[in-house]
């Protein structure tokens, strides 16, 4: 890759928003440099590239920064038009993918409430999973289990990053996240996706994830509100 087409991703290894972008780059086959950020001591470059939110992910292409995971993924798909396309070309189908991506983002946010032990969060989370299951059943929401992992789209990426670590999350937080009896299609599709080599490439080591989740549980989620 020439210097004029250089791609750099500023991220933090445990951020699901960063992982979305990292997987999207891998799926599209785009070479990139990854820079790990210490969010307790943000780099001058991060503050320069994202002065408004001062957070990751930030994609830098040709020296120009792009922020926010959804915006970055759309930018990637529009800039590199090679297959696979992360969003459909057809405007209506594209709008449906955007709708479901927004819904899966709500699932992500609801999951955080579950981990924090918020009242009724688990009930709300299960309701949202049932909606995803119905979406798969009615073909509104497609999950691609292509063994090569090169035909994944935005929704596959969203589901993998949102739910892919469910086993270790269940272990640390002591809650049942996925039940094959209640959401069989979602569980089956996810099980196939997380076994893909391209997904395993971006999956952090198990012990590292366990340690981080324990830190969140004991130090962050139990902290009193300001």
Tab-separated table of C-alpha atoms in Angstrom:
chain	number	residue	atom	x	y	z
A	1	UNK	CA	0.000	0.000	0.000
A	2	UNK	CA	1.371	3.376	-0.979
A	3	UNK	CA	1.874	6.090	1.611
A	4	UNK	CA	-0.832	8.152	-0.087
A	5	UNK	CA	-3.383	5.392	0.590
A	6	UNK	CA	-2.288	4.494	4.119
A	7	UNK	CA	-4.953	3.347	6.566
A	8	UNK	CA	-4.504	3.660	10.331
A	9	UNK	CA	-6.977	2.585	13.001
A	10	UNK	CA	-6.724	4.135	16.459
A	11	UNK	CA	-8.465	1.846	18.917
A	12	UNK	CA	-8.639	0.115	22.272
A	13	UNK	CA	-8.584	-3.675	22.259
A	14	UNK	CA	-11.713	-4.185	24.400
A	15	UNK	CA	-13.968	-1.675	22.643
A	16	UNK	CA	-16.800	-3.305	20.666
A	17	UNK	CA	-16.978	-0.177	18.519
A	18	UNK	CA	-13.319	-0.566	17.563
A	19	UNK	CA	-13.785	-4.292	16.951
A	20	UNK	CA	-16.606	-3.565	14.491
A	21	UNK	CA	-14.272	-1.439	12.399
A	22	UNK	CA	-11.366	-3.881	12.724
A	23	UNK	CA	-13.528	-6.765	11.484
A	24	UNK	CA	-14.944	-4.649	8.652
A	25	UNK	CA	-11.411	-3.845	7.460
A	26	UNK	CA	-10.487	-7.548	7.617
A	27	UNK	CA	-13.613	-8.602	5.710
A	28	UNK	CA	-12.875	-6.069	2.972
A	29	UNK	CA	-9.236	-7.181	2.830
A	30	UNK	CA	-7.872	-3.692	3.530
A	31	UNK	CA	-4.329	-3.574	4.981
A	32	UNK	CA	-4.106	-1.207	7.933
A	33	UNK	CA	-1.884	-0.144	10.805
A	34	UNK	CA	-3.393	-0.493	14.270
A	35	UNK	CA	-2.488	1.911	17.082
A	36	UNK	CA	-3.592	0.936	20.592
A	37	UNK	CA	-4.706	3.940	22.629
A	38	UNK	CA	-4.465	4.319	26.403
A	39	UNK	CA	-7.811	5.955	27.119
A	40	UNK	CA	-6.615	7.132	30.531
A	41	UNK	CA	-3.797	9.004	28.804
A	42	UNK	CA	-5.061	9.824	25.319
A	43	UNK	CA	-2.473	10.469	22.642
A	44	UNK	CA	-1.962	13.840	21.016
A	45	UNK	CA	-2.951	12.255	17.695
A	46	UNK	CA	-6.261	10.930	19.061
A	47	UNK	CA	-7.136	14.360	20.466
A	48	UNK	CA	-6.144	15.935	17.169
A	49	UNK	CA	-8.132	13.526	15.005
A	50	UNK	CA	-11.248	13.386	17.216
A	51	UNK	CA	-11.319	16.692	19.114
A	52	UNK	CA	-15.088	16.620	19.703
A	53	UNK	CA	-15.635	13.217	21.326
A	54	UNK	CA	-11.971	12.388	22.091
A	55	UNK	CA	-12.655	8.661	21.801
A	56	UNK	CA	-11.955	5.600	19.664
A	57	UNK	CA	-12.346	4.314	17.028
A	58	UNK	CA	-10.760	6.761	14.634
A	59	UNK	CA	-9.837	5.694	11.102
A	60	UNK	CA	-7.203	7.783	9.363
A	61	UNK	CA	-7.080	7.438	5.566
A	62	UNK	CA	-4.765	9.593	3.477
A	63	UNK	CA	-4.157	11.639	6.622
A	64	UNK	CA	-7.870	12.395	6.994
A	65	UNK	CA	-9.699	11.170	10.131
A	66	UNK	CA	-13.131	9.533	10.244
A	67	UNK	CA	-14.870	8.950	13.601
A	68	UNK	CA	-17.822	6.879	14.935
A	69	UNK	CA	-18.002	3.174	14.082
A	70	UNK	CA	-21.115	3.314	11.846
A	71	UNK	CA	-19.759	6.299	9.939
A	72	UNK	CA	-16.376	4.607	9.533
A	73	UNK	CA	-17.875	1.368	8.226
A	74	UNK	CA	-19.985	3.219	5.670
A	75	UNK	CA	-16.903	5.205	4.657
A	76	UNK	CA	-14.937	1.971	4.191
A	77	UNK	CA	-17.673	0.452	2.040
A	78	UNK	CA	-18.049	3.560	-0.105
A	79	UNK	CA	-14.290	4.076	-0.542
A	80	UNK	CA	-13.324	0.463	-1.276
A	81	UNK	CA	-16.047	-0.802	-3.594
A	82	UNK	CA	-14.636	-4.326	-3.912
A	83	UNK	CA	-16.677	-7.307	-2.753
A	84	UNK	CA	-18.033	-8.035	-0.292
A	85	UNK	CA	-20.155	-4.948	0.136
A	86	UNK	CA	-20.902	-4.298	3.803
A	87	UNK	CA	-24.196	-2.594	2.942
A	88	UNK	CA	-26.461	-3.310	-0.052
A	89	UNK	CA	-26.413	-1.080	-3.112
A	90	UNK	CA	-30.206	-0.961	-3.332
A	91	UNK	CA	-31.479	2.070	-1.351
A	92	UNK	CA	-34.390	0.204	0.250
A	93	UNK	CA	-32.307	-2.816	1.265
A	94	UNK	CA	-29.655	-0.409	2.550
A	95	UNK	CA	-32.261	1.337	4.706
A	96	UNK	CA	-33.333	-2.014	6.174
A	97	UNK	CA	-29.750	-2.868	7.085
A	98	UNK	CA	-29.339	0.528	8.737
A	99	UNK	CA	-32.540	-0.047	10.712
A	100	UNK	CA	-31.388	-3.419	12.019
A	101	UNK	CA	-27.896	-2.108	12.746
A	102	UNK	CA	-29.474	0.597	14.888
A	103	UNK	CA	-31.563	-2.053	16.639
A	104	UNK	CA	-28.518	-4.229	17.363
A	105	UNK	CA	-26.859	-1.143	18.822
A	106	UNK	CA	-29.806	-0.950	21.242
A	107	UNK	CA	-29.144	-4.598	22.154
A	108	UNK	CA	-25.518	-3.668	22.917
A	109	UNK	CA	-26.596	-0.809	25.166
A	110	UNK	CA	-29.175	-2.992	26.901
A	111	UNK	CA	-26.526	-5.652	27.552
A	112	UNK	CA	-24.430	-3.061	29.395
A	113	UNK	CA	-27.436	-2.318	31.616
A	114	UNK	CA	-27.663	-6.046	32.389
A	115	UNK	CA	-24.005	-6.121	33.421
A	116	UNK	CA	-24.604	-3.096	35.648
A	117	UNK	CA	-27.468	-4.948	37.329
A	118	UNK	CA	-30.114	-2.398	36.379
A	119	UNK	CA	-33.693	-3.332	37.234
A	120	UNK	CA	-35.656	-5.030	34.424
A	121	UNK	CA	-32.667	-4.798	32.074
A	122	UNK	CA	-32.464	-8.577	31.624
A	123	UNK	CA	-36.152	-8.795	30.732
A	124	UNK	CA	-35.725	-6.002	28.166
A	125	UNK	CA	-32.595	-7.697	26.792
A	126	UNK	CA	-34.415	-11.014	26.241
A	127	UNK	CA	-37.272	-9.188	24.505
A	128	UNK	CA	-34.792	-7.600	22.102
A	129	UNK	CA	-33.154	-10.976	21.399
A	130	UNK	CA	-36.593	-12.408	20.571
A	131	UNK	CA	-37.092	-9.597	18.054
A	132	UNK	CA	-33.746	-10.499	16.444
A	133	UNK	CA	-34.783	-14.149	16.342
A	134	UNK	CA	-38.019	-13.216	14.582
A	135	UNK	CA	-36.047	-11.041	12.165
A	136	UNK	CA	-33.881	-14.006	11.227
A	137	UNK	CA	-36.903	-16.298	10.930
A	138	UNK	CA	-38.715	-13.851	8.636
A	139	UNK	CA	-35.579	-13.127	6.589
A	140	UNK	CA	-35.647	-9.453	7.594
A	141	UNK	CA	-32.308	-9.946	9.297
A	142	UNK	CA	-29.794	-12.128	7.457
A	143	UNK	CA	-26.940	-13.883	9.189
A	144	UNK	CA	-24.268	-15.115	6.787
A	145	UNK	CA	-22.373	-18.239	7.810
A	146	UNK	CA	-20.159	-18.380	4.712
A	147	UNK	CA	-17.206	-20.495	5.808
A	148	UNK	CA	-14.642	-18.228	4.193
A	149	UNK	CA	-15.977	-15.280	6.148
A	150	UNK	CA	-15.579	-13.004	3.149
A	151	UNK	CA	-19.249	-12.400	2.473
A	152	UNK	CA	-20.103	-10.884	5.825
A	153	UNK	CA	-22.037	-7.657	5.875
A	154	UNK	CA	-22.666	-4.980	8.475
A	155	UNK	CA	-25.321	-6.965	10.349
A	156	UNK	CA	-23.112	-10.050	10.638
A	157	UNK	CA	-20.338	-7.848	12.018
A	158	UNK	CA	-22.712	-6.206	14.499
A	159	UNK	CA	-24.040	-9.515	15.805
A	160	UNK	CA	-20.570	-11.072	16.127
A	161	UNK	CA	-19.183	-8.138	18.093
A	162	UNK	CA	-22.286	-7.695	20.263
A	163	UNK	CA	-22.865	-11.335	21.213
A	164	UNK	CA	-19.692	-13.207	20.250
A	165	UNK	CA	-18.201	-13.140	23.771
A	166	UNK	CA	-21.399	-14.328	25.439
A	167	UNK	CA	-19.825	-17.381	27.091
A	168	UNK	CA	-17.182	-15.439	28.985
A	169	UNK	CA	-19.727	-12.701	29.799
A	170	UNK	CA	-22.057	-15.334	31.275
A	171	UNK	CA	-19.136	-16.719	33.278
A	172	UNK	CA	-18.138	-13.356	34.782
A	173	UNK	CA	-21.526	-11.701	35.313
A	174	UNK	CA	-23.495	-14.820	36.238
A	175	UNK	CA	-26.401	-14.196	33.864
A	176	UNK	CA	-27.738	-16.293	30.994
A	177	UNK	CA	-27.298	-14.303	27.806
A	178	UNK	CA	-28.128	-16.766	25.029
A	179	UNK	CA	-30.488	-19.729	25.258
A	180	UNK	CA	-30.527	-22.095	22.227
A	181	UNK	CA	-34.046	-23.205	23.169
A	182	UNK	CA	-35.418	-19.649	23.010
A	183	UNK	CA	-33.366	-18.198	20.149
A	184	UNK	CA	-32.154	-21.233	18.154
A	185	UNK	CA	-31.536	-19.429	14.852
A	186	UNK	CA	-29.574	-16.622	16.482
A	187	UNK	CA	-27.469	-19.082	18.489
A	188	UNK	CA	-26.829	-21.344	15.492
A	189	UNK	CA	-25.821	-18.474	13.222
A	190	UNK	CA	-23.595	-16.895	15.850
A	191	UNK	CA	-21.906	-20.226	16.642
A	192	UNK	CA	-20.939	-20.623	12.980
A	193	UNK	CA	-19.710	-17.044	12.658
A	194	UNK	CA	-17.455	-16.997	15.734
A	195	UNK	CA	-15.654	-20.109	14.460
A	196	UNK	CA	-14.558	-18.367	11.251
A	197	UNK	CA	-10.780	-17.775	11.052
A	198	UNK	CA	-11.320	-14.109	10.156
A	199	UNK	CA	-13.310	-13.638	13.388
A	200	UNK	CA	-10.821	-15.544	15.523
A	201	UNK	CA	-8.100	-13.237	14.177
A	202	UNK	CA	-9.631	-10.238	15.912
A	203	UNK	CA	-10.797	-12.070	19.066
A	204	UNK	CA	-8.752	-11.143	22.178
A	205	UNK	CA	-7.295	-13.944	24.356
A	206	UNK	CA	-9.831	-15.516	26.734
A	207	UNK	CA	-7.886	-14.751	29.927
A	208	UNK	CA	-7.417	-11.118	28.925
A	209	UNK	CA	-11.166	-10.729	28.367
A	210	UNK	CA	-11.965	-12.401	31.712
A	211	UNK	CA	-9.623	-10.022	33.553
A	212	UNK	CA	-11.091	-6.984	31.821
A	213	UNK	CA	-14.690	-8.013	32.523
A	214	UNK	CA	-13.851	-8.611	36.205
A	215	UNK	CA	-12.351	-5.118	36.294
A	216	UNK	CA	-15.574	-3.696	34.841
A	217	UNK	CA	-17.705	-5.686	37.265
A	218	UNK	CA	-15.780	-4.794	40.407
A	219	UNK	CA	-14.365	-1.352	39.692
A	220	UNK	CA	-16.517	0.371	37.077
A	221	UNK	CA	-20.081	-0.945	37.199
A	222	UNK	CA	-20.159	-0.899	41.028
A	223	UNK	CA	-18.883	2.666	41.266
A	224	UNK	CA	-21.459	5.081	42.727
A	225	UNK	CA	-23.023	7.485	40.260
A	226	UNK	CA	-21.731	11.050	40.296
